[in-house]
XYZ file of C-alpha atoms in Angstrom:
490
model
C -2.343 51.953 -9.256
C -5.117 49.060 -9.534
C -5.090 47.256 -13.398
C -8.372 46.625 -14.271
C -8.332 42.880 -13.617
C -7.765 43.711 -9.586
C -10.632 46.457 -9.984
C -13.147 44.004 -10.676
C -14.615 41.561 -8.434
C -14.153 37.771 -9.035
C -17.559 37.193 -7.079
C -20.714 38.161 -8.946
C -24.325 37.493 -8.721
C -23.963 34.182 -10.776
C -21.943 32.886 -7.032
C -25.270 33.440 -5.407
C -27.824 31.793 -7.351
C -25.890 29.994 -10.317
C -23.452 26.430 -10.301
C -20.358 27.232 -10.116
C -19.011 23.559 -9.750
C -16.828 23.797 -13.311
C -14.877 26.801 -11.650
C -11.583 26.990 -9.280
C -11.255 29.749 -7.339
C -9.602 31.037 -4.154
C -10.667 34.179 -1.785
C -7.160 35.068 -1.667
C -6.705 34.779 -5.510
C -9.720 37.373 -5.606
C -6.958 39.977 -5.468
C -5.302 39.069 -8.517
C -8.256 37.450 -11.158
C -11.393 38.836 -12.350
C -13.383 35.751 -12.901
C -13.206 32.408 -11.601
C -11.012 29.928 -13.298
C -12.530 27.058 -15.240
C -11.565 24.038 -13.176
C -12.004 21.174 -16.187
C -10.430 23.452 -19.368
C -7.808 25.383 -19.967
C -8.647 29.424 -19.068
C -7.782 31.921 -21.650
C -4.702 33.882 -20.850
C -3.706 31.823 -16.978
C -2.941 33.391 -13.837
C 0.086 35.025 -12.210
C 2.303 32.077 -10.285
C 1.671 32.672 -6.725
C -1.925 32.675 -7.533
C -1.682 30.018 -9.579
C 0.435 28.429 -6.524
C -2.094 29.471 -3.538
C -5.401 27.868 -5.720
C -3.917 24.415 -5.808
C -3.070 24.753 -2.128
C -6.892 25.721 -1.127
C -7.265 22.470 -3.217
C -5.358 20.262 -0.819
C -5.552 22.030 2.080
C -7.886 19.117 3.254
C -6.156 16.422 2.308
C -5.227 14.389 5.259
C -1.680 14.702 6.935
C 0.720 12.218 5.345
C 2.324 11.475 8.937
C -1.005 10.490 10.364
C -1.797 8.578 7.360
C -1.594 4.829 8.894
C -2.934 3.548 6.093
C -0.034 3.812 3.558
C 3.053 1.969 3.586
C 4.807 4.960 1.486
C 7.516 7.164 2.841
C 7.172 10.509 4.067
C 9.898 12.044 5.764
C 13.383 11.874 3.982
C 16.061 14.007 5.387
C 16.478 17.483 3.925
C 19.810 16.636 1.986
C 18.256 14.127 -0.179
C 15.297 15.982 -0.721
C 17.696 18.030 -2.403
C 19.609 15.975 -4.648
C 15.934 14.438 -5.541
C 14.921 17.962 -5.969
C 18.107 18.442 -8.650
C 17.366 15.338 -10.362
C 13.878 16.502 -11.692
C 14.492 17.507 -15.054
C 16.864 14.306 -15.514
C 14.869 11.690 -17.936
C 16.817 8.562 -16.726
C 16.216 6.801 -20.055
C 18.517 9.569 -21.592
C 21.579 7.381 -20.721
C 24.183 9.489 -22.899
C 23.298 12.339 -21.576
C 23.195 11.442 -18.076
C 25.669 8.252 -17.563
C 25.427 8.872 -14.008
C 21.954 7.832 -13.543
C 22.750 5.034 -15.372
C 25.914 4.053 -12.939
C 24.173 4.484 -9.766
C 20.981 2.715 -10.867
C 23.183 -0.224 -11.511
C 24.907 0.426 -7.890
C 21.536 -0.044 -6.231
C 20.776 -2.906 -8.186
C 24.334 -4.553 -6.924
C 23.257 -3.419 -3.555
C 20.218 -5.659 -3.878
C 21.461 -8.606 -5.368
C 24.119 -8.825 -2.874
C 21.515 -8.104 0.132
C 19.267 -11.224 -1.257
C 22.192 -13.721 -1.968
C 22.188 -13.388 -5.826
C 24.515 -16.220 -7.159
C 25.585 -13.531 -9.964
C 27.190 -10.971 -7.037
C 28.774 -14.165 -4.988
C 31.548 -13.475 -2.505
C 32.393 -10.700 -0.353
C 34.239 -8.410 -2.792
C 33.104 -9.373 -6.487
C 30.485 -7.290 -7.923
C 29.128 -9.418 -10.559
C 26.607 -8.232 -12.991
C 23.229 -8.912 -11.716
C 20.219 -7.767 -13.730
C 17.886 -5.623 -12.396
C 16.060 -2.018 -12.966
C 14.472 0.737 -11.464
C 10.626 0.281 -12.433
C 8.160 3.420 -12.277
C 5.607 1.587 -9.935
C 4.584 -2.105 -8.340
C 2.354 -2.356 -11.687
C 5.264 -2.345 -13.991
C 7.512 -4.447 -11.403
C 5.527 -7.032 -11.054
C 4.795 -7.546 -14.906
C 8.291 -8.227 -15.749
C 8.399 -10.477 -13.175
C 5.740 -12.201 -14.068
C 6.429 -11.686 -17.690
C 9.622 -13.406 -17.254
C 7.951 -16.675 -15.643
C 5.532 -16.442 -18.843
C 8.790 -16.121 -21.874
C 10.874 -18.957 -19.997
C 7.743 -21.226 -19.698
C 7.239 -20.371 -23.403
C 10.834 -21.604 -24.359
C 10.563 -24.351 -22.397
C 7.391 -25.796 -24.184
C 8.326 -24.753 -27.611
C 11.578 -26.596 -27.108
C 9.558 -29.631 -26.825
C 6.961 -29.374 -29.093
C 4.572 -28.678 -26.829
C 1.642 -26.208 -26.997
C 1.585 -22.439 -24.811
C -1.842 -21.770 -25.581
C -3.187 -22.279 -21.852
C -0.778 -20.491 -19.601
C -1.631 -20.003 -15.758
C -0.363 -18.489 -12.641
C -0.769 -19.915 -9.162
C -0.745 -17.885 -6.260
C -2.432 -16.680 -2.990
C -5.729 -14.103 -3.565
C -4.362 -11.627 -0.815
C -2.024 -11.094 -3.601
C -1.573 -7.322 -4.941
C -4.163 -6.210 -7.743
C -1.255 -6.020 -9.759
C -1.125 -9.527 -10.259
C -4.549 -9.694 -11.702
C -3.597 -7.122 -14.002
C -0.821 -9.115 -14.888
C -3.050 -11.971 -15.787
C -6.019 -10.259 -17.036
C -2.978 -7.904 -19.724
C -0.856 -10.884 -21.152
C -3.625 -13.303 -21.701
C -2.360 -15.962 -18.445
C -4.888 -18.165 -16.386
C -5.099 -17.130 -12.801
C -5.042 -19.958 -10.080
C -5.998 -18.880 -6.235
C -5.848 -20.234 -2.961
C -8.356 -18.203 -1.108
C -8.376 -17.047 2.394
C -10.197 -18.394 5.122
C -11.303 -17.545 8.630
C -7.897 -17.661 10.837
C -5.577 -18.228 7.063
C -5.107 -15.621 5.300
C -2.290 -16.374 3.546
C -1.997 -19.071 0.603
C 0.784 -22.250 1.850
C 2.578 -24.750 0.127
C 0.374 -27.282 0.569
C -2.572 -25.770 -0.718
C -0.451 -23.822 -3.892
C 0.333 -27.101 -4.969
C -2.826 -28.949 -6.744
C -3.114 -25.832 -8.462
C 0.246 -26.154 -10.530
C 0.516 -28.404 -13.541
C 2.548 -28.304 -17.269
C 1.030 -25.003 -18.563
C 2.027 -23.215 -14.482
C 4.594 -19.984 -15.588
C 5.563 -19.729 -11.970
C 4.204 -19.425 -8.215
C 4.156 -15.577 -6.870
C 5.191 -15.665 -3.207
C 3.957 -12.351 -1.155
C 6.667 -11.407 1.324
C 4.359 -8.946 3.448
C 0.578 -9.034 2.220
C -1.277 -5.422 2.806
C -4.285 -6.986 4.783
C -1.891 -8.229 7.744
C 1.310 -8.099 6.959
C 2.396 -11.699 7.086
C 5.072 -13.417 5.189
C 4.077 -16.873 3.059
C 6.619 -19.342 3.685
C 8.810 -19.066 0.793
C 11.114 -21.718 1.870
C 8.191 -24.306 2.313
C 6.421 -22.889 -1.418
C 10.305 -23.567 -2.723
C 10.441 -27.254 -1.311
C 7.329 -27.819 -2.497
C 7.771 -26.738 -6.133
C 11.471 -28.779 -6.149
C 9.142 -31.911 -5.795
C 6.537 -30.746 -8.291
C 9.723 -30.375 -11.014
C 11.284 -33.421 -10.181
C 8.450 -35.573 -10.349
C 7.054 -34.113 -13.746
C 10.574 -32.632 -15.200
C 8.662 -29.090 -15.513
C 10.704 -25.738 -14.512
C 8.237 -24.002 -12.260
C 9.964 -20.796 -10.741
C 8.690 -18.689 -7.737
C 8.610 -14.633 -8.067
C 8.491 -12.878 -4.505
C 6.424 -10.115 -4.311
C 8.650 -8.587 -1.702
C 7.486 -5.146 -2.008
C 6.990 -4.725 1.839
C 9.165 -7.173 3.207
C 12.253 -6.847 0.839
C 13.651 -4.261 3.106
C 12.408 -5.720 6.194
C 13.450 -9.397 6.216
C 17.483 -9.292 5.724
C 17.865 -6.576 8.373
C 15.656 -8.240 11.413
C 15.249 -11.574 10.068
C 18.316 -12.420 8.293
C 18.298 -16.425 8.829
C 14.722 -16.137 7.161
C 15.315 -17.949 3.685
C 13.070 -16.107 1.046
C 15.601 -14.883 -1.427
C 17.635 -16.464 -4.269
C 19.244 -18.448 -1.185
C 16.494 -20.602 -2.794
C 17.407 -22.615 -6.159
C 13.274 -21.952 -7.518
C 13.611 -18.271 -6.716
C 13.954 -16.124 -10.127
C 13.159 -12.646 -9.499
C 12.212 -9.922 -6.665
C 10.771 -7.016 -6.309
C 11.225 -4.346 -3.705
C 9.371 -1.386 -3.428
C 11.839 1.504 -2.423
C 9.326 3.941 -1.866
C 8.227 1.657 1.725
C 10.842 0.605 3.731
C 13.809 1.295 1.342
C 12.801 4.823 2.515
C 12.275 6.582 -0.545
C 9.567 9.044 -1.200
C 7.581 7.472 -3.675
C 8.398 6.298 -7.605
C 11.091 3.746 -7.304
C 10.971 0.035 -7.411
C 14.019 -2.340 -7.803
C 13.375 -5.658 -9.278
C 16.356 -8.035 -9.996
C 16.252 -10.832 -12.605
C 18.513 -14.339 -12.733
C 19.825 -15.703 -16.498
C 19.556 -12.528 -18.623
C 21.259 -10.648 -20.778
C 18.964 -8.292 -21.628
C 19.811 -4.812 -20.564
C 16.570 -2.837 -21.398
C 14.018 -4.622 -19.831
C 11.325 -2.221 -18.619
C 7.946 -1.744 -19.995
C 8.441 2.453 -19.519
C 10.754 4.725 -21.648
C 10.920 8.025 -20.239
C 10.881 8.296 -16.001
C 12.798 10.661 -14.060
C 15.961 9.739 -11.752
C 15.106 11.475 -8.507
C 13.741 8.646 -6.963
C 16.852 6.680 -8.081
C 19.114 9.075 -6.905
C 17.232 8.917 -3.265
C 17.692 5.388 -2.840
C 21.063 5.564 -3.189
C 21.518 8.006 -0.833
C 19.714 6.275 1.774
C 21.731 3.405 0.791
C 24.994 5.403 1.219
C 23.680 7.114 4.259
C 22.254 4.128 6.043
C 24.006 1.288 5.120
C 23.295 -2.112 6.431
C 23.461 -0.595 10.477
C 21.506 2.109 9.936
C 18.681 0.565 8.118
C 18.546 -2.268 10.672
C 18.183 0.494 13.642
C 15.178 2.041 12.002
C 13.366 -1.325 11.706
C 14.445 -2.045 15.465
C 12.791 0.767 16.155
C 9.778 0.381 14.345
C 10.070 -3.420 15.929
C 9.572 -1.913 19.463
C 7.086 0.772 18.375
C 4.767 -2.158 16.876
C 4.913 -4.302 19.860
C 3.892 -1.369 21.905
C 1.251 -0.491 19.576
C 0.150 -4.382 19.817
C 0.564 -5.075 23.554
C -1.695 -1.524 24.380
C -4.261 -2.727 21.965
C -4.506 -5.921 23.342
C -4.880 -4.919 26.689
C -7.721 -2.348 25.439
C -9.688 -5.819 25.821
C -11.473 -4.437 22.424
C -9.437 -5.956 19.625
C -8.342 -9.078 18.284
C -4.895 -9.159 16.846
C -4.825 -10.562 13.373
C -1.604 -9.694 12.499
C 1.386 -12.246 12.902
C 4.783 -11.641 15.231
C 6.719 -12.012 12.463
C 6.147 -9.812 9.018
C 6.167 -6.212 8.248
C 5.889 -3.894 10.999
C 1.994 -3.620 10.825
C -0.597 -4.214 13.447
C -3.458 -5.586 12.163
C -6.768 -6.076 14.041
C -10.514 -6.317 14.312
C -12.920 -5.607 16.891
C -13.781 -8.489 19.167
C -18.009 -9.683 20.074
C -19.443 -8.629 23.329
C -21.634 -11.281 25.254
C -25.334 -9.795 25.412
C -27.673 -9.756 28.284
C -28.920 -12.846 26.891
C -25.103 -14.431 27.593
C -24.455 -15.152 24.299
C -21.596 -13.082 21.921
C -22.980 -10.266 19.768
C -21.549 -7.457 17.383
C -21.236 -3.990 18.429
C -23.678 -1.977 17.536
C -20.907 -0.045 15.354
C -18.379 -1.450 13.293
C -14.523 -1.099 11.835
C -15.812 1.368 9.755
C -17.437 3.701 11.805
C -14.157 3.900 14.423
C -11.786 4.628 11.642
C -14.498 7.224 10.799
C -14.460 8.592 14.603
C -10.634 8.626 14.263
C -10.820 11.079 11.374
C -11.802 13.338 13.296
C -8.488 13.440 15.574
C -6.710 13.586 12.051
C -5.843 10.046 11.790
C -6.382 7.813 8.862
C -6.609 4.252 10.122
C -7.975 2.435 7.435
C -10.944 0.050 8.120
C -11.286 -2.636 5.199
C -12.014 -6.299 4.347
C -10.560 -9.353 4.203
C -9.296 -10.686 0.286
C -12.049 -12.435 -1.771
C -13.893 -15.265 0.196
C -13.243 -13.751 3.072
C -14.761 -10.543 3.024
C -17.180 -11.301 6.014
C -13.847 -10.263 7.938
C -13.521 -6.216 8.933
C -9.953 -5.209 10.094
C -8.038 -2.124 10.688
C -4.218 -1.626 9.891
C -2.029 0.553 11.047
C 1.643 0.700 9.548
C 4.622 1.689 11.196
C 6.965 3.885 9.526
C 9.655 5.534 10.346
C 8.103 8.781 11.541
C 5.533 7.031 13.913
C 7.680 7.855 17.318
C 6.672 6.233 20.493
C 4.741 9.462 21.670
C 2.355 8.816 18.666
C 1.980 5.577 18.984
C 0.686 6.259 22.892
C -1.783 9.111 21.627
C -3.630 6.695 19.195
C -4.142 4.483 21.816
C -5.451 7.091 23.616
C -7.873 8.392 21.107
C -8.598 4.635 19.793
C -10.083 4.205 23.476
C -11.676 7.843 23.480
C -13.246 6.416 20.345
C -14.376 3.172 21.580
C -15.630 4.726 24.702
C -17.842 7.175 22.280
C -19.173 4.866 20.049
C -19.990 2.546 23.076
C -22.344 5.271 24.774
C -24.023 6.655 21.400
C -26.423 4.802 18.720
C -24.756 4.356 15.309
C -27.206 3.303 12.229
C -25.463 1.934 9.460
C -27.363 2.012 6.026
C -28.464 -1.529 6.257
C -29.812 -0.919 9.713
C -31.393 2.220 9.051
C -32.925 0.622 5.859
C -34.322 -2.552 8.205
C -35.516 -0.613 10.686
C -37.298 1.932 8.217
C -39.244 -1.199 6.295
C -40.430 -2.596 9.838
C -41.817 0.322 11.034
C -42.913 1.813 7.946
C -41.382 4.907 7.714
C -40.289 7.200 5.465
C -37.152 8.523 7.562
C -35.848 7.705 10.916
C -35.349 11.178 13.087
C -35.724 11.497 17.103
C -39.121 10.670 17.206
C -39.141 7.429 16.259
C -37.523 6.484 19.292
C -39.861 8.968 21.898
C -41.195 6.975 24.485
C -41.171 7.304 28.199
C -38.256 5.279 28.870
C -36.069 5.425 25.941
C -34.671 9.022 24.859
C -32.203 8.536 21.714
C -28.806 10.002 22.588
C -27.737 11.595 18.921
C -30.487 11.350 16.370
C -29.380 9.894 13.031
C-alpha cells in the first residue's frame, strides 16, 4: 500500500521551466518525498534516514577521491581498528575531564610521547616522564596562536619588568609561512616582519631573519616543511643566529617551529637534524597529527617550555577521537614502525623525482632533504628562433588535464614576491604505493604529450588575441586558412 507522499511525484512542471537552484533532491529519493527539499532552510517535517543519507551522497558523489588527492598533506587511510575506537570516541567532549579522565590521561601520554621524541629538557633521561606541557589543539589555526601567543605574554613580562613599553610588538619570519601566522598577527594586534622569497630561495635564512629583529621582536617562527616545496629552514643556523642577537642586546628572542609537516618526519629519517628543543632558543612546537602522525584529520599536538598552566587552549568543547587515534598509532607504530612508513615514502619520492626528471619536462624545485613532497615546474623550450620560450600551456592547464584521470595535482604559485613562479606538488603519503606513483608518471607524460599536440588559450591570450583582431569571439574560423587548420577550437 503506497502513502500518499510516494503517490505523488517529486518532479513537476516547475523542474521544466522554473529555478530550482534553492532545492536538494535525489532521483532515488523520488521514491520516498513528494517535493524537493529546500537546500538553504530547514524543510517542514524532514525526510526518512536513508533518504536523508542517499541525498548527501548524490551531493559528494563528485568530490574527488581522497587517495588521488596529491594535493593534501592529510591522512586518509587509518587501519580499520582505530577507525573504530575513533568511531566510539564521538560523543566524548574531551573538555569534560570528570567525566571522561581517560581522555584526559592519554592526551597527556601523547604529549610525553612528543616531548620525549623532540628532546624536551622537562622529559630528560631514558625512563623519567617529566611533566611537559602540551595539548591537543582543534586545528593549525589554534596551534599556532598559542605558540605565538606565548612568544607575545613572555615578551610582555619581559618589558614590563623593565619599564619598558609593549605597545609595538612584531614577529619575524619567512612569507612561505602558513596563513595562520598572519592571522596570528593580524588577531592579537603584533607587527609582521617578512623575508620574502626569491627566484631559486624560497625559504627565509638566518642571515636575512636577522635585520628584521629588534627590542619589540616576540619571537622568530621557523617552518619545518613549507607547503610550496617542502623544505626545512635551518633551525639550527636561525638558533645561532638569535643566541648572538640576545647576547649582544640582552633581549630574550625565542624561536617557535612550525613543524606541522616535518614534526613527524625529521626524528625518524633525520634524527641528527637539530630543530627541536635540542636548541636552548627553541620554546614551543607544533605538530600536526592529522599529516604524518597519521591521524585522520582534527588533532594537533603543540608542547610548551616554563609553564604551569594546565588549560591553555583557545577551544572549550572538541571531541577525543582524534586523540584517541594518535595514540593508537603511537602504540601501534612506535618509533620502528613510523620510521618504515617514511622509508617508504623516502623511496616512493625519489622514484617519483628521478621519473620526472628524466621526463626532460620538469624542473625539480623541491629539496633532497624535507617532507616527502616533489615539487616542480615546467621547464622553457628553445623556439625555432633558438632562443627559450614558454609552452604554449601552463601548470595550470596540466593539473587540469590530470583531472580528468582522477588526480588532483595541484598547480599554484610561489609565496608573495614570487608569484611569477608556477609549480605543482605532489605529496607522498602513506597510501601512494609504488604502482601509483608509476601510473602518474604515465599519465603526467600522456598529458604533456596532449597538451604538446593541441592549442590551449588561456584567458589572457584569448583576450589579446580577440583585441588584435577585433573580434567579438574566437571559434574555428578565425584560424581557416589554407595552411593552418586549428586542432580543437576554443
Amino acid at each position: 500500500m503506497l502513502t500518499r507522499d510516494e503517490r505523488s511525484p517529486t518532479y513537476g512542471q516547475e523542474h521544466v521551466e522554473g529555478n530550482v537552484s534553492d532545492f536538494i533532491e535525489s532521483t532515488f529519493a523520488s521514491r520516498y518525498v513528494a517535493e524537493p527539499l529546500p537546500r538553504y532552510q530547514l524543510s517542514e517535517y524532514g525526510v526518512p534516514a536513508h533518504v536523508c543519507y542517499q541525498l548527501i551522497k548524490d551531493v559528494r558523489a563528485l568530490d574527488a577521491t581522497p587517495k588521488l588527492n596529491l594535493a593534501s598533506f592529510v591522512t586518509t587511510w587509518m587501519e580499520p581498528e582505530a577507525r573504530d575506537l575513533m568511531q566510539d570516541a564521538l560523543d566524548v567532549n574531551y573538555v569534560d575531564t570528570d567525566e571522561y579522565p581517560s581522555s584526559t590521561e592519554i592526551q597527556n601520554r601523547c604529549v610525553s610521547i612528543l616531548a620525549k621524541l623532540y628532546h624536551a629538557p622537562s622529559v630528560a633521561g631514558e625512563e623519567g616522564r617529566g611533566d611537559p606541557v602540551g595539548t591537543a589543539t582543534v586545528g593549525s589555526s589554534e596551534a599556532i596562536m598559542l605558540g605565538a601567543l606565548a612568544l607575545k605574554k613572555a615578551w610582555q613580562t619581559r618589558r614590563k619588568a623593565k619599564g619598558l613599553d609593549t605597545s609595538r610588538p612584531n614577529l619575524v619570519m619567512g612569507r612561505e609561512t602558513h596563513v595562520c601566522w598572519e592571522k596570528f598577527c593580524r588577531y592579537f594586534d603584533v607587527e609582521e616582519r617578512y623575508v620574502y622569497a626569491e627566484e631559486g630561495r624560497y625559504c627565509a635564512t638566518a642571515e636575512l631573519l636577522e635585520p628584521l629583529i629588534d627590542e619589540n621582536t616576540i619571537g622568530v617562527a621557523a617552518v619545518l616543511g613549507t607547503t610550496f616545496t617542502g623544505e626545512f629552514e635551518d633551525v639550527q643556523a636561525i638558533d645561532a643566529m638569535v643566541d648572538r642577537v640576545n647576547a649582544k642586546n640582552g633581549w630574550g628572542v625565542k624561536i617557535h617551529v612550525d613543524a606541522a609537516s616535518g614534526g613527524f618526519i625529521a626524528p625518524f629519517i633525520y634524527p641528527d637534524l637539530e630543530w627541536d628543543f635540542r636548541l636552548s632558543n627553541v620554546a614551543s612546537i607544533n605538530v600536526s597529527g592529522h599529516k604524518y602522525g597519521l591521524v585522520y584529520p582534527g588533532v594537533f599536538m603543540e608542547n610548551y617550555l616554563g609553564s604551569t598552566e594546565r588549560s591553555i587552549t583557545l577551544n572549550f568543547s572538541k571531541g577525543a577521537s582524534q586523540i584517541i587515534g594518535q595514540y593508537y598509532q603511537f602504540l601501534r607504530l612506535g618509533f620502528g614502525g613510523y620510521r618504515k612508513i617514511f622509508l617508504n615514502l623516502e623511496v616512493v619520492r625519489k622514484r617519483l623525482r628521478r621519473a620526472i626528471q628524466l621526463t626532460e619536462h620538469f624542473e625539480i624545485l623541491s629539496p633532497e632533504v624535507g617532507v616527502p613532497v616533489v615539487a616542480f615546474r615546467l621547464t622553457t623550450l628553445t623556439g625555432s628562433d633558438g632562443k627559450p620560450h614558454h609552452r604554449m600551456y601552463d601548470e595550470f592547464d596540466l593539473a587540469d588535464r590530470l583531472r580528468m584521470r582522477g588526480w588532483v595535482l595541484p598547480a599554484y604559485t610561489m609565496c608573495p614576491n614570487a608569484e611569477n613562479i608556477k609549480l605543482m606538488r605532489i605529496t607522498i603519503r602513506e597510501d601512494m604505493s609504488v604502482q601509483m606513483a608509476d601510473q602518474l608518471i604515465i599519465d603526467l607524460k600522456n598529458a604533456i604529450r596532449w597538451l604538446d599536440t593541441h592549442f590551449i588559450f588561456t584567458a589572457e591570450m584569448a583576450e589579446r588575441m580577440q583585441k588584435k583582431l577585433s573580434l567579438e569571439r574566437l571559434d574555428s574560423s578565425t584560424f581557416n586558412s589554407d595552411d593552418f587548420t586549428v586542432v580543437r577550437p576554443c
